[in-house]
Short mmCIF file of C-alpha atoms in Angstrom, two decimals:
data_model
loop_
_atom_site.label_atom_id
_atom_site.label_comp_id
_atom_site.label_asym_id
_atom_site.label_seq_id
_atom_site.Cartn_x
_atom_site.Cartn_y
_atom_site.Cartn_z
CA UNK A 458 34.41 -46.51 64.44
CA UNK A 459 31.95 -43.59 65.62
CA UNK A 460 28.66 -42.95 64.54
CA UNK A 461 29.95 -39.97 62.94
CA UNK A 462 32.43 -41.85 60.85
CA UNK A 463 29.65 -43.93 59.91
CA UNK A 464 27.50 -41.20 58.39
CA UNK A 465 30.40 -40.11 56.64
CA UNK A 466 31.47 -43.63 55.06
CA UNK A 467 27.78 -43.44 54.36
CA UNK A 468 28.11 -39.79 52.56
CA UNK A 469 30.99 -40.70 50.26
CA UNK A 470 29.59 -44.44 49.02
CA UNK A 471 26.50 -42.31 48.27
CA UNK A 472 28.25 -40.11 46.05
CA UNK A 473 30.34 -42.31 44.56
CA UNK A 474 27.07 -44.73 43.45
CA UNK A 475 25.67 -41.65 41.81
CA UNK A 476 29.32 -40.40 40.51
CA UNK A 477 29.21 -44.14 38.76
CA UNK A 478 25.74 -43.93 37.64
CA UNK A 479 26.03 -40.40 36.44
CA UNK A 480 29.17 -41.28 34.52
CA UNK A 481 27.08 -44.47 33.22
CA UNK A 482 24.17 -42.30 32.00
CA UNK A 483 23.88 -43.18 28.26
CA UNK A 484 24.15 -39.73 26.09
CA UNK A 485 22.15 -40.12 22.68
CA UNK A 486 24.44 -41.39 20.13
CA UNK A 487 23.02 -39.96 17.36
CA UNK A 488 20.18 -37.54 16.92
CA UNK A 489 16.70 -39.44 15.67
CA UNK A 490 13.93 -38.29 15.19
CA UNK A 491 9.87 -39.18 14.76
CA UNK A 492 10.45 -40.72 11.02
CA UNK A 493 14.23 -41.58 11.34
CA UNK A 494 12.45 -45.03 11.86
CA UNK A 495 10.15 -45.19 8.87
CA UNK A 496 13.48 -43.84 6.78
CA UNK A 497 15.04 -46.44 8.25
CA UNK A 498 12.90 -49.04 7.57
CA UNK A 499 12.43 -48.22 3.93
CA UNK A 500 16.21 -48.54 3.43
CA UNK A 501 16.20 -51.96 4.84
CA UNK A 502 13.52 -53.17 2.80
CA UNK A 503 15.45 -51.48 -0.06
CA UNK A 504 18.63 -53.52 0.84
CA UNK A 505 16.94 -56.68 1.65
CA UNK A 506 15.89 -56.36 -1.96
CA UNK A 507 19.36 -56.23 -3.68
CA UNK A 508 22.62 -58.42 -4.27
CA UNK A 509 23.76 -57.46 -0.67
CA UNK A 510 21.06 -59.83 0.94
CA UNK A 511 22.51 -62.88 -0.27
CA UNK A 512 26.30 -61.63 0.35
CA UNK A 513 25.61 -61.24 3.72
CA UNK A 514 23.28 -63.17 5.45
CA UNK A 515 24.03 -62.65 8.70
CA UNK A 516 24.16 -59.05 8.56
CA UNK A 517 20.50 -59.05 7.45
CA UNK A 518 19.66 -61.28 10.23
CA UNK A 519 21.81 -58.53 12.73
CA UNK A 520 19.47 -55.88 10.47
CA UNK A 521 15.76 -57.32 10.74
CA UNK A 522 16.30 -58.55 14.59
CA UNK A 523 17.62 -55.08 15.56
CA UNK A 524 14.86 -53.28 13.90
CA UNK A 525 12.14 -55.26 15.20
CA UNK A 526 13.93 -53.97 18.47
CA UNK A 527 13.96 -50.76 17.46
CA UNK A 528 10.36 -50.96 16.14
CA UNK A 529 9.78 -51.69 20.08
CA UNK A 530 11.92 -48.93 21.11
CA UNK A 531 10.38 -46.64 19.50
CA UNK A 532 6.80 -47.74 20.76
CA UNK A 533 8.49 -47.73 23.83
CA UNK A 534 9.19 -44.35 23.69
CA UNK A 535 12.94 -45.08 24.54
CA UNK A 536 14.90 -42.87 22.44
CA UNK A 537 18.43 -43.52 23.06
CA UNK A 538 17.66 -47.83 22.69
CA UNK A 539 16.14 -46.53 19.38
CA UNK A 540 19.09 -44.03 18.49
CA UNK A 541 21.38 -47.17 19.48
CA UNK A 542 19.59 -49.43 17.12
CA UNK A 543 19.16 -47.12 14.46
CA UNK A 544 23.21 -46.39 14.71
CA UNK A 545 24.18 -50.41 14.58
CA UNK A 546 21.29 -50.96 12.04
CA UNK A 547 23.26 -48.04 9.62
CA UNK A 548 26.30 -49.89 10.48
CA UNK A 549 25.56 -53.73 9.71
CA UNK A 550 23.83 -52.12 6.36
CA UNK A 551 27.62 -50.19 5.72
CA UNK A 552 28.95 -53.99 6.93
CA UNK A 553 26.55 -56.10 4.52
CA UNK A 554 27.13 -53.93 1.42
CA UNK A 555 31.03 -54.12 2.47
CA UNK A 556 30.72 -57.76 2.59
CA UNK A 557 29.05 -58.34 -0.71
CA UNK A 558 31.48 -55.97 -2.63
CA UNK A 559 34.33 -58.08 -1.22
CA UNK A 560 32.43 -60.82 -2.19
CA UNK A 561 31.97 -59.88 -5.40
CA UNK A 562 35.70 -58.28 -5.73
CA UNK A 563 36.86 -62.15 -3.97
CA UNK A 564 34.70 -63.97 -6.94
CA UNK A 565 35.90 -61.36 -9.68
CA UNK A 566 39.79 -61.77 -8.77
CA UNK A 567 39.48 -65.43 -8.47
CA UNK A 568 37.55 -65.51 -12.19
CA UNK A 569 40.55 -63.15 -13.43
CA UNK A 570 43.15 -66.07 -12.02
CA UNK A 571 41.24 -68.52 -13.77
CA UNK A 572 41.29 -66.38 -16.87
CA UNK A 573 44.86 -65.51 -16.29
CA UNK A 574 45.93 -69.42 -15.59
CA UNK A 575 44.12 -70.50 -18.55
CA UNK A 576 45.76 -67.69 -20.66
CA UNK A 577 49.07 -68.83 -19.62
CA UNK A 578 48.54 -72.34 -20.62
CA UNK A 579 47.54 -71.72 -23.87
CA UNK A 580 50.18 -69.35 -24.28
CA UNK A 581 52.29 -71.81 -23.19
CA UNK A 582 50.86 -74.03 -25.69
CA UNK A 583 51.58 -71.59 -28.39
CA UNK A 584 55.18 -71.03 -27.26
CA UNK A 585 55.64 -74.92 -27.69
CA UNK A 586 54.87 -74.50 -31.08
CA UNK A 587 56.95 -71.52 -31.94
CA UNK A 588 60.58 -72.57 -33.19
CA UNK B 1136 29.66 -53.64 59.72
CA UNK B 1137 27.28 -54.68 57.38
CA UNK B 1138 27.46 -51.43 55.60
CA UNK B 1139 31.56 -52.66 54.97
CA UNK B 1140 30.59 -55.91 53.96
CA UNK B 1141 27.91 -54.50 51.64
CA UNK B 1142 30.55 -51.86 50.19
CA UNK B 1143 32.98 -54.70 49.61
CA UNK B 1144 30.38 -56.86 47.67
CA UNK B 1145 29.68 -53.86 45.59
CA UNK B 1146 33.14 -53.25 44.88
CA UNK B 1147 33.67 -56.78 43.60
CA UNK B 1148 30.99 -57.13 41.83
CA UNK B 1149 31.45 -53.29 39.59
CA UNK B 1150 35.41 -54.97 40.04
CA UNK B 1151 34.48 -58.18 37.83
CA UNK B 1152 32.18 -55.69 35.67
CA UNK B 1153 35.13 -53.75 34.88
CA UNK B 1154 37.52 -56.79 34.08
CA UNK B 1155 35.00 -57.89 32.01
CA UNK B 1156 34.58 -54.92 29.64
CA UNK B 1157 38.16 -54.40 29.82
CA UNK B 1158 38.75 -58.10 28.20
CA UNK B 1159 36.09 -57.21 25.51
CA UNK B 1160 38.06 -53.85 25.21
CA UNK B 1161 41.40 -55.86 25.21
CA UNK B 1162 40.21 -58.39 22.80
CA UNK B 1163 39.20 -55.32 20.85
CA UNK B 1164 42.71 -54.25 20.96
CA UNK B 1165 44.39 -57.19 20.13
CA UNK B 1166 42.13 -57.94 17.08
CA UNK B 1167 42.95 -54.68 15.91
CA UNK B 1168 46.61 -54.58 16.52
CA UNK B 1169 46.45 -58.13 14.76
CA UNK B 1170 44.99 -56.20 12.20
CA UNK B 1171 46.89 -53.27 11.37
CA UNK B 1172 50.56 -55.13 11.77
CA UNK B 1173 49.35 -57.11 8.44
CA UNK B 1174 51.93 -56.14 5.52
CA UNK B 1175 49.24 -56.83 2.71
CA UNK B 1176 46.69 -54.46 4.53
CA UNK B 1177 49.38 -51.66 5.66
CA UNK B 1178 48.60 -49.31 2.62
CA UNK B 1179 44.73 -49.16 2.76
CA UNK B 1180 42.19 -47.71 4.80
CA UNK B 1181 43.91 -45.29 6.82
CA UNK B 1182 41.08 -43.35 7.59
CA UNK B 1183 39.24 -46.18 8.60
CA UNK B 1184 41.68 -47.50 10.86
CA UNK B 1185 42.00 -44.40 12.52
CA UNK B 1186 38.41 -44.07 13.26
CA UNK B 1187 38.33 -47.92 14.80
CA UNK B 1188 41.44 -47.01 16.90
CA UNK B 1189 39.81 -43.89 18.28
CA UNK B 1190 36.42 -45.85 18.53
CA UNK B 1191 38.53 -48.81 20.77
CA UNK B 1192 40.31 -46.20 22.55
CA UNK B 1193 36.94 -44.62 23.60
CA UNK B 1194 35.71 -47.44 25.12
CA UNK B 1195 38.05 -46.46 28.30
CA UNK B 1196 36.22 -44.05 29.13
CA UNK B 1197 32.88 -45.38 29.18
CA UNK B 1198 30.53 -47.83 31.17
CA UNK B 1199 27.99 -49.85 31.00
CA UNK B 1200 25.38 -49.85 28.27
CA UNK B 1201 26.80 -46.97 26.44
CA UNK B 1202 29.84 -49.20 26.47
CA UNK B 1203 27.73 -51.98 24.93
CA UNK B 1204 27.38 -49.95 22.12
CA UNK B 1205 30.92 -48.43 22.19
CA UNK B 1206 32.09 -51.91 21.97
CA UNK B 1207 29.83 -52.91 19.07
CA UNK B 1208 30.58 -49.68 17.05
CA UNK B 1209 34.15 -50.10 17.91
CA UNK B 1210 33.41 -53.57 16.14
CA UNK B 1211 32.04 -51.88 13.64
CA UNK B 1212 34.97 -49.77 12.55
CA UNK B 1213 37.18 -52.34 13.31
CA UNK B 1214 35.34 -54.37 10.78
CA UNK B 1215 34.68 -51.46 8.51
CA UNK B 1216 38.17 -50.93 8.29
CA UNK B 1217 39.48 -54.82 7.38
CA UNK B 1218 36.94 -54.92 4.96
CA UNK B 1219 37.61 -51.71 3.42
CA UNK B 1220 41.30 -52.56 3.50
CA UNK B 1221 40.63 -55.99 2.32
CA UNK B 1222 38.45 -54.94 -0.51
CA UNK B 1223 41.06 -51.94 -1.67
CA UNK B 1224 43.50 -55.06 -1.62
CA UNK B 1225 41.65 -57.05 -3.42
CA UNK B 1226 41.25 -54.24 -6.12
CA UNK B 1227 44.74 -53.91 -6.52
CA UNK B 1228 45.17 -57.63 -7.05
CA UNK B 1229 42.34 -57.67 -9.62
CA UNK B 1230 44.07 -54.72 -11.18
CA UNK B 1231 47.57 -56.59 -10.67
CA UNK B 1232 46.10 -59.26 -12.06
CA UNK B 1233 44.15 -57.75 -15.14
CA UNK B 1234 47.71 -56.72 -15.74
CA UNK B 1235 49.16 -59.46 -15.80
CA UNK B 1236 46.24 -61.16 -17.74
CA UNK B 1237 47.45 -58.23 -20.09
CA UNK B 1238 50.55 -58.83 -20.81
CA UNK B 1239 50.07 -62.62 -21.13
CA UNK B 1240 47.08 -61.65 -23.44
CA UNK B 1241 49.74 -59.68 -25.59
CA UNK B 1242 52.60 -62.20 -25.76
CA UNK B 1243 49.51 -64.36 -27.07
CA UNK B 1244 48.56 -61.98 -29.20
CA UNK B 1245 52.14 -61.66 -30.44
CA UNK B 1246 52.38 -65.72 -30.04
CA UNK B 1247 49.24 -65.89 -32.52
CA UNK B 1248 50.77 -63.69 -34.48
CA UNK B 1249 53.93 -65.11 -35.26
CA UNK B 1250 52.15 -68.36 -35.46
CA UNK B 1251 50.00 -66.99 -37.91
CA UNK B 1252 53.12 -65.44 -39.87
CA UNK B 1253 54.28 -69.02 -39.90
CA UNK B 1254 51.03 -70.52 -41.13
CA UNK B 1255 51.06 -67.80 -44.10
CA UNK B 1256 54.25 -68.42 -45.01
CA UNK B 1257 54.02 -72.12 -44.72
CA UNK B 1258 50.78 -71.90 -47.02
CA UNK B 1259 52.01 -69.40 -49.43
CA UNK B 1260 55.24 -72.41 -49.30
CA UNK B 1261 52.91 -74.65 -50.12
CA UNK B 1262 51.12 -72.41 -52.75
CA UNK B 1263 54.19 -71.91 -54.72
CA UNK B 1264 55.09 -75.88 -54.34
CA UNK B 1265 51.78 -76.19 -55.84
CA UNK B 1266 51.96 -73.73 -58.22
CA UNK B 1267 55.64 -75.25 -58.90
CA UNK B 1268 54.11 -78.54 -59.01
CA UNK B 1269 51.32 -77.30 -61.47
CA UNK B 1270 53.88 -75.59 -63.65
CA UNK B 1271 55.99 -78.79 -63.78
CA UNK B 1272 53.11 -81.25 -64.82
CA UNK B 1273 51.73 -78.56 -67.15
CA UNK B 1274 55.33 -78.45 -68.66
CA UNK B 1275 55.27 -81.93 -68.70
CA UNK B 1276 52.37 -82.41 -70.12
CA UNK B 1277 53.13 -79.90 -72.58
CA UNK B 1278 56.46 -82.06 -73.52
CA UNK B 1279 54.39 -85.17 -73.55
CA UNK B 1280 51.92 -83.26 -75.65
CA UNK B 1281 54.56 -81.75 -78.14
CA UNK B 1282 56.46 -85.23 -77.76
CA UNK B 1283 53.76 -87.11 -79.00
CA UNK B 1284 52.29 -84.39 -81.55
CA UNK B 1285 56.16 -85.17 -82.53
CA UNK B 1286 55.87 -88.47 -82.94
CA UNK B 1287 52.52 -88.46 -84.53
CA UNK B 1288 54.07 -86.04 -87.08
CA UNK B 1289 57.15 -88.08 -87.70
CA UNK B 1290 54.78 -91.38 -87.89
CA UNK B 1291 52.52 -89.06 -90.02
CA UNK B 1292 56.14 -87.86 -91.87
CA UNK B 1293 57.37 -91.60 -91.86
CA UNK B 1294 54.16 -92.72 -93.07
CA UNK B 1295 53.81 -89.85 -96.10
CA UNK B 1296 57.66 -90.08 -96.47
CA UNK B 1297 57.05 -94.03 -96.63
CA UNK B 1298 54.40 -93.62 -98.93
CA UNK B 1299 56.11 -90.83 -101.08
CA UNK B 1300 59.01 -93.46 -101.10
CA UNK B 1301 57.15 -96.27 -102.44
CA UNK B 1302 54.82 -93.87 -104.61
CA UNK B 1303 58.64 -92.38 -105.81
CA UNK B 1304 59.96 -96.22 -105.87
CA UNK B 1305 56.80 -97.43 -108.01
CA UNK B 1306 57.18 -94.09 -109.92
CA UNK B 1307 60.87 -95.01 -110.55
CA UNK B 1308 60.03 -98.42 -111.17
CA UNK B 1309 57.26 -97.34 -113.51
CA UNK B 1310 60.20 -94.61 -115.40
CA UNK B 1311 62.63 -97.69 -114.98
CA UNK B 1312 60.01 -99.74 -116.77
CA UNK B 1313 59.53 -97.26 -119.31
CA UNK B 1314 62.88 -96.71 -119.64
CA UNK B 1315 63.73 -100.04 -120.15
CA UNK B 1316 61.10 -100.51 -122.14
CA UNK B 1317 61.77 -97.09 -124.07
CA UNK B 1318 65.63 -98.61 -124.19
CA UNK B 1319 64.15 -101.78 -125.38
CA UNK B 1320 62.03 -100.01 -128.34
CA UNK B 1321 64.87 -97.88 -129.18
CA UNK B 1322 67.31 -100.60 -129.29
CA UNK B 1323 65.32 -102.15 -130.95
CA UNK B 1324 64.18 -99.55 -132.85
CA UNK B 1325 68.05 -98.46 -133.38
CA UNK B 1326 68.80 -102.25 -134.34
CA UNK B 1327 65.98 -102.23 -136.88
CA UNK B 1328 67.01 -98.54 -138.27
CA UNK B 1329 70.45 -100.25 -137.99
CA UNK B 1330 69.25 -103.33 -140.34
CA UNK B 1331 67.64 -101.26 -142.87
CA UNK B 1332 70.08 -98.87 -143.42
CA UNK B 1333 72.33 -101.95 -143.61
CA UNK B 1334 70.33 -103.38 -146.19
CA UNK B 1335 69.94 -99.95 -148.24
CA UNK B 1336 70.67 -100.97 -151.56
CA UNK B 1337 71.56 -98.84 -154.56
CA UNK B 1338 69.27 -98.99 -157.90
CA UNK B 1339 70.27 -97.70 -161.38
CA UNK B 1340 67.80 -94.65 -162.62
CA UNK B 1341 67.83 -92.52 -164.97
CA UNK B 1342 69.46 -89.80 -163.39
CA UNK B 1343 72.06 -92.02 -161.89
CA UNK B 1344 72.68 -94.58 -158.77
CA UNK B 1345 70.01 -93.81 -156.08
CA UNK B 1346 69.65 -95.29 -152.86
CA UNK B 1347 66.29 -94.46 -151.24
CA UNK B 1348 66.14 -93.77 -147.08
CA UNK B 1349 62.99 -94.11 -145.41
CA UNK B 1350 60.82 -91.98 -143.48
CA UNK B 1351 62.31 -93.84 -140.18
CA UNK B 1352 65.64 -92.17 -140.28
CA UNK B 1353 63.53 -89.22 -139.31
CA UNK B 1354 61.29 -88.61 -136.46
CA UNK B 1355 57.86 -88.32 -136.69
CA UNK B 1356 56.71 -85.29 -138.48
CA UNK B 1357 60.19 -83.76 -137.89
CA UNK B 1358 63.46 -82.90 -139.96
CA UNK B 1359 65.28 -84.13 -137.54
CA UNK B 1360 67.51 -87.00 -138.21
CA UNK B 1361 67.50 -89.49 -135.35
CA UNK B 1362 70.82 -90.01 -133.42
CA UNK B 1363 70.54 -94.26 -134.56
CA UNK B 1364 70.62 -93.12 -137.90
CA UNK B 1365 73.23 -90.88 -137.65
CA UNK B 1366 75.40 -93.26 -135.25
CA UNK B 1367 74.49 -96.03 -138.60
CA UNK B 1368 74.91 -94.24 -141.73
CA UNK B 1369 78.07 -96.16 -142.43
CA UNK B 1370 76.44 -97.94 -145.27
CA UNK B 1371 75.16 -94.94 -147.17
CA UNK B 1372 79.08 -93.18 -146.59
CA UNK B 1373 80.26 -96.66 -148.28
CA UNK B 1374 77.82 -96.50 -151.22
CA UNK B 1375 78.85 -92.68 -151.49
CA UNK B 1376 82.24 -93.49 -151.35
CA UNK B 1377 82.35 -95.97 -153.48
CA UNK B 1378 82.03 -93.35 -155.75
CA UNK B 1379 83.83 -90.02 -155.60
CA UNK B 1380 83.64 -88.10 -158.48
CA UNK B 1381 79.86 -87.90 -159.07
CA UNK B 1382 77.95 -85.12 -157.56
CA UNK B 1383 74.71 -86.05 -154.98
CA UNK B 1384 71.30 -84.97 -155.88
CA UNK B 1385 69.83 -85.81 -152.35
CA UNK B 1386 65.41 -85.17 -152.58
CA UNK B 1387 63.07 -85.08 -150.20
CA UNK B 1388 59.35 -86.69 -150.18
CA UNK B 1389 56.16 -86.91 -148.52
CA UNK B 1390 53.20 -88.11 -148.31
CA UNK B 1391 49.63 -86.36 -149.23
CA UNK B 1392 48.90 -85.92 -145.80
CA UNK B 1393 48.81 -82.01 -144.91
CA UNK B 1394 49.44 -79.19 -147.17
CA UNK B 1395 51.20 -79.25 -150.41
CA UNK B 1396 53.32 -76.37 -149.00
CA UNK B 1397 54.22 -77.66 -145.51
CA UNK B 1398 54.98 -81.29 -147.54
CA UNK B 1399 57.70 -79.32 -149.76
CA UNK B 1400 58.79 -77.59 -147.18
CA UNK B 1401 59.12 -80.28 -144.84
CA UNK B 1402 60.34 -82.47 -147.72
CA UNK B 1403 63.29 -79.85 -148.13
CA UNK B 1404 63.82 -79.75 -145.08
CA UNK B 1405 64.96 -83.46 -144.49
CA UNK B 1406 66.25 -83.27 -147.89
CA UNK B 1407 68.96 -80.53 -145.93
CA UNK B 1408 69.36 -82.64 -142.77
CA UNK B 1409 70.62 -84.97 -144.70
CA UNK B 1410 72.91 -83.12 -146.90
CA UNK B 1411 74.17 -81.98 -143.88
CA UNK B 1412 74.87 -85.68 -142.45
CA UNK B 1413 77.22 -86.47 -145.50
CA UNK B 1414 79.17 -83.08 -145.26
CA UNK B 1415 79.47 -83.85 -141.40
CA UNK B 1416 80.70 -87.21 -142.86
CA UNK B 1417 83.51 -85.67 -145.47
CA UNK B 1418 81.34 -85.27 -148.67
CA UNK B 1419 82.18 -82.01 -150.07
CA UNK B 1420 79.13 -79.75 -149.83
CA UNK B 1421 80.05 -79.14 -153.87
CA UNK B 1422 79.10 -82.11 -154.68
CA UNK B 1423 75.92 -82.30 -153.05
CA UNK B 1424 71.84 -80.42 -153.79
CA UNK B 1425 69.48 -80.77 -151.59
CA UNK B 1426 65.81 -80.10 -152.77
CA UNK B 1427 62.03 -80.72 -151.79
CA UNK B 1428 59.33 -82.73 -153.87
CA UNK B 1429 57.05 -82.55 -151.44
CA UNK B 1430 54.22 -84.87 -152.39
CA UNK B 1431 54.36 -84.19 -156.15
CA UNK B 1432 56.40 -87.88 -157.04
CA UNK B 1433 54.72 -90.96 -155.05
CA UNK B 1434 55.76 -94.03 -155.04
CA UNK B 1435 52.95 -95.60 -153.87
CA UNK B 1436 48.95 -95.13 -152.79
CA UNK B 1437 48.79 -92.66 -150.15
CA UNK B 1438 45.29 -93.93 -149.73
CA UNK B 1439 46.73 -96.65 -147.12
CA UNK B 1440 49.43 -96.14 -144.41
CA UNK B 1441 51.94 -98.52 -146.18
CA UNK B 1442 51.47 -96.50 -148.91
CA UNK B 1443 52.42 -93.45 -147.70
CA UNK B 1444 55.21 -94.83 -145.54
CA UNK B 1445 56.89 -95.82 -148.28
CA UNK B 1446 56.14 -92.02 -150.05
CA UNK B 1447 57.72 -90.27 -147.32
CA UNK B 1448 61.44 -90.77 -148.10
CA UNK B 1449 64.66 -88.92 -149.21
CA UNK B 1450 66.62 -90.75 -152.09
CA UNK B 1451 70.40 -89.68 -152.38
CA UNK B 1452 71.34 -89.78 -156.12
CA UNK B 1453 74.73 -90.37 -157.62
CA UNK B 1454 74.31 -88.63 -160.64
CA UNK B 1455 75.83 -89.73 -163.95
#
């Protein structure tokens, strides 16, 4: 192996580390901007203060950890770790309010099949009275 | 030499990197192909599930930290989709259910209903057994009612009938009594009459043989010659009899009582009753005058009763 070949070896894993960390350069995922934070914020305080907070627990957890991180972010001045938070903070919120209408559709279903089973019986109960 | 084994430790390292995105992305996969093959979730959320598989098939192309978040927003419409599907499903089922809670809810309805029918027309059964019942101790109360109103009028009937009886019976007895005793007095009274015209006698007057009857051949203040009388006038037809050729001068007299012209005319009057007697008896009316003294020719005081008993008389003469 020259010296030659060396330098070229050396060329090409050069370009290929800055190929990979070009092609690993994180784009903004969705546009923020100076109050997308405050906006943000507000809606999370709005939603901690419904029905969906107790539905879904663990999405508000996901929610007030993430924009504490954001909060930082956005001290930080990093945009994209705020635009990333802000995006996954937008989608636990969709997640949460998911959860507790399923939650509520799972409780209102099962209190219809209660209804419904206790219907039956007592229709039954009538039939067994009819001739 | 170093610079290989360098490029070699990089490779494996960004190798294992790789591999392990590409399990995330694979478990990605899996959890969604899991998730669409499910029958109950097949109609719902298509959009959804086409935005997760785009979002999952994404992730191939990228790296690193903006693979981070691919992955977690991947996640995220994964998850968006179930529970989208899941809650359209469970919609359905309430609706499917509410359905079903409807019709049971009208075969109860219609249940109740018939029921209901069955109660009425048991009660209005029982209503008319009642009102049957009513009606049949009303009627027989009513029968009791007229029964004994029935018997209380036949007791009341028996009684007034029993008491008309014996008032009738005591009557009878009473017009029995009198009767008897009316027989007795008139047999009596006949059997007296009878003896005294029996033991009439004839005297000689003047005028001829006379043979004086008594006010008790008539009744009382009559002209009327009682039926004992008549039935016993055998002794006067003998005396007649006993002689046939003489002609009868028959007079009537009273007493002072009343009027000198109701005496005479009463007097006259008996005087023609009996003329009529002895013509009824064969005399030959001929033979026989009839007149009325009246009161003009006592016999005796009509100051006293005997007197004028004995004044009030019709004598039957047998003239010379």
């Amino acid at each position: 192996m020259t010296i030659k070949t060396l330098k070229r070896m050396n060329f090409v894993l050069c370009f290929l580390i800055v190929t990979f960390l070009v092609a690993c350069t994180p784009p903004t995922v969705i546009d923020i901007n100076e109050d997308t934070f405050y906006q943000l914020q507000q809606q999370v305080e709005d939603i901690k203060k419904s029905e969906v907070a107790d539905a879904a627990p663990m999405e508000m957890k996901f929610i007030t950890e993430k924009l504490q991180r954001a909060k930082q972010a956005k001290a930080n001045g990093d945009i994209r770790e705020e635009a990333r938070l802000t995006q996954q903070i937008r989608a636990d919120m969709t997640i949460a309010r998911l959860r507790a209408e399923v939650n509520g559709l799972n409780q209102k279903l099962l209190d219809k099949r209660d209804e419904l089973s206790a219907a039956r019986t007592y229709l039954q109960q009538l039939e067994a009275q009819l001739p | 030499m170093k610079k290989i084994v360098v490029l070699v430790v990089l490779t494996g390292f960004f190798s294992v990197l790789i591999a392990k995105e590409n399990l995330e992305l694979e478990s990605l996969r899996i959890e969604f192909d899991n998730f669409i093959t499910q029958q109950k979730y097949k109609p719902y959320a298509k959009a959804e599930k086409a935005q997760a598989k785009a979002a999952i098939e994404a992730l191939y192309n990228q790296r690193g930290e903006v693979k981070n978040h691919g992955v977690y927003m991947a996640r995220y419409h994964l998850t968006k989709a179930k529970m989208t599907a899941e809650s359209a499903y469970l919609e359905d089922a309430l609706k499917e259910t509410e359905a079903h809670l409807q019709t049971v809810n009208m075969q109860t309805l219609k249940a109740e209903a018939q029921l209901a029918r069955m109660e009425a027309d048991r009660a209005q059964l029982l209503i008319k057994l009642h009102a049957e019942e009513a009606e049949r101790a009303r009627q027989e109360k009513q029968t009791a009612l007229e029964l004994a109103n029935q018997k209380a009028s036949e007791a009341e009937m028996t009684q007034a009938e029993l008491e008309a009886a014996q008032a009738y019976a005591k009557a009878q007895e009473k017009v029995a009594a009198l009767a008897k005793e009316e027989a007795d007095l008139a047999f009596a009274e006949i059997e007296a009459l009878r003896m005294q015209l029996e033991s009439l006698v004839a005297k000689e007057t003047d005028a001829g043989l006379m043979m004086t009857l008594g006010d008790f051949v008539f009744a009382s203040g009559s002209a009327n010659l009682k039926q004992a009388a008549v039935d016993n006038f055998d002794r006067v037809m003998q005396f007649i009899n006993n002689y046939p050729n003489r002609n009868i001068r028959i007079e009537g007299h009273t007493d002072s009582s009343g009027s000198e012209d109701l005496n005479e005319k009463l007097s006259k009057k008996r005087a023609d009753a009996v003329k009529q007697l002895l013509i009824q008896n064969g005399i030959a009316a001929e033979r026989i005058s009839a007149i009325g003294q009246g009161e003009a020719h006592p016999v005796a005081s009509n100051n006293t009763e005997a007197g004028k008993a004995k004044n009030r008389r019709v004598e039957i003469i047998l003239l010379k």
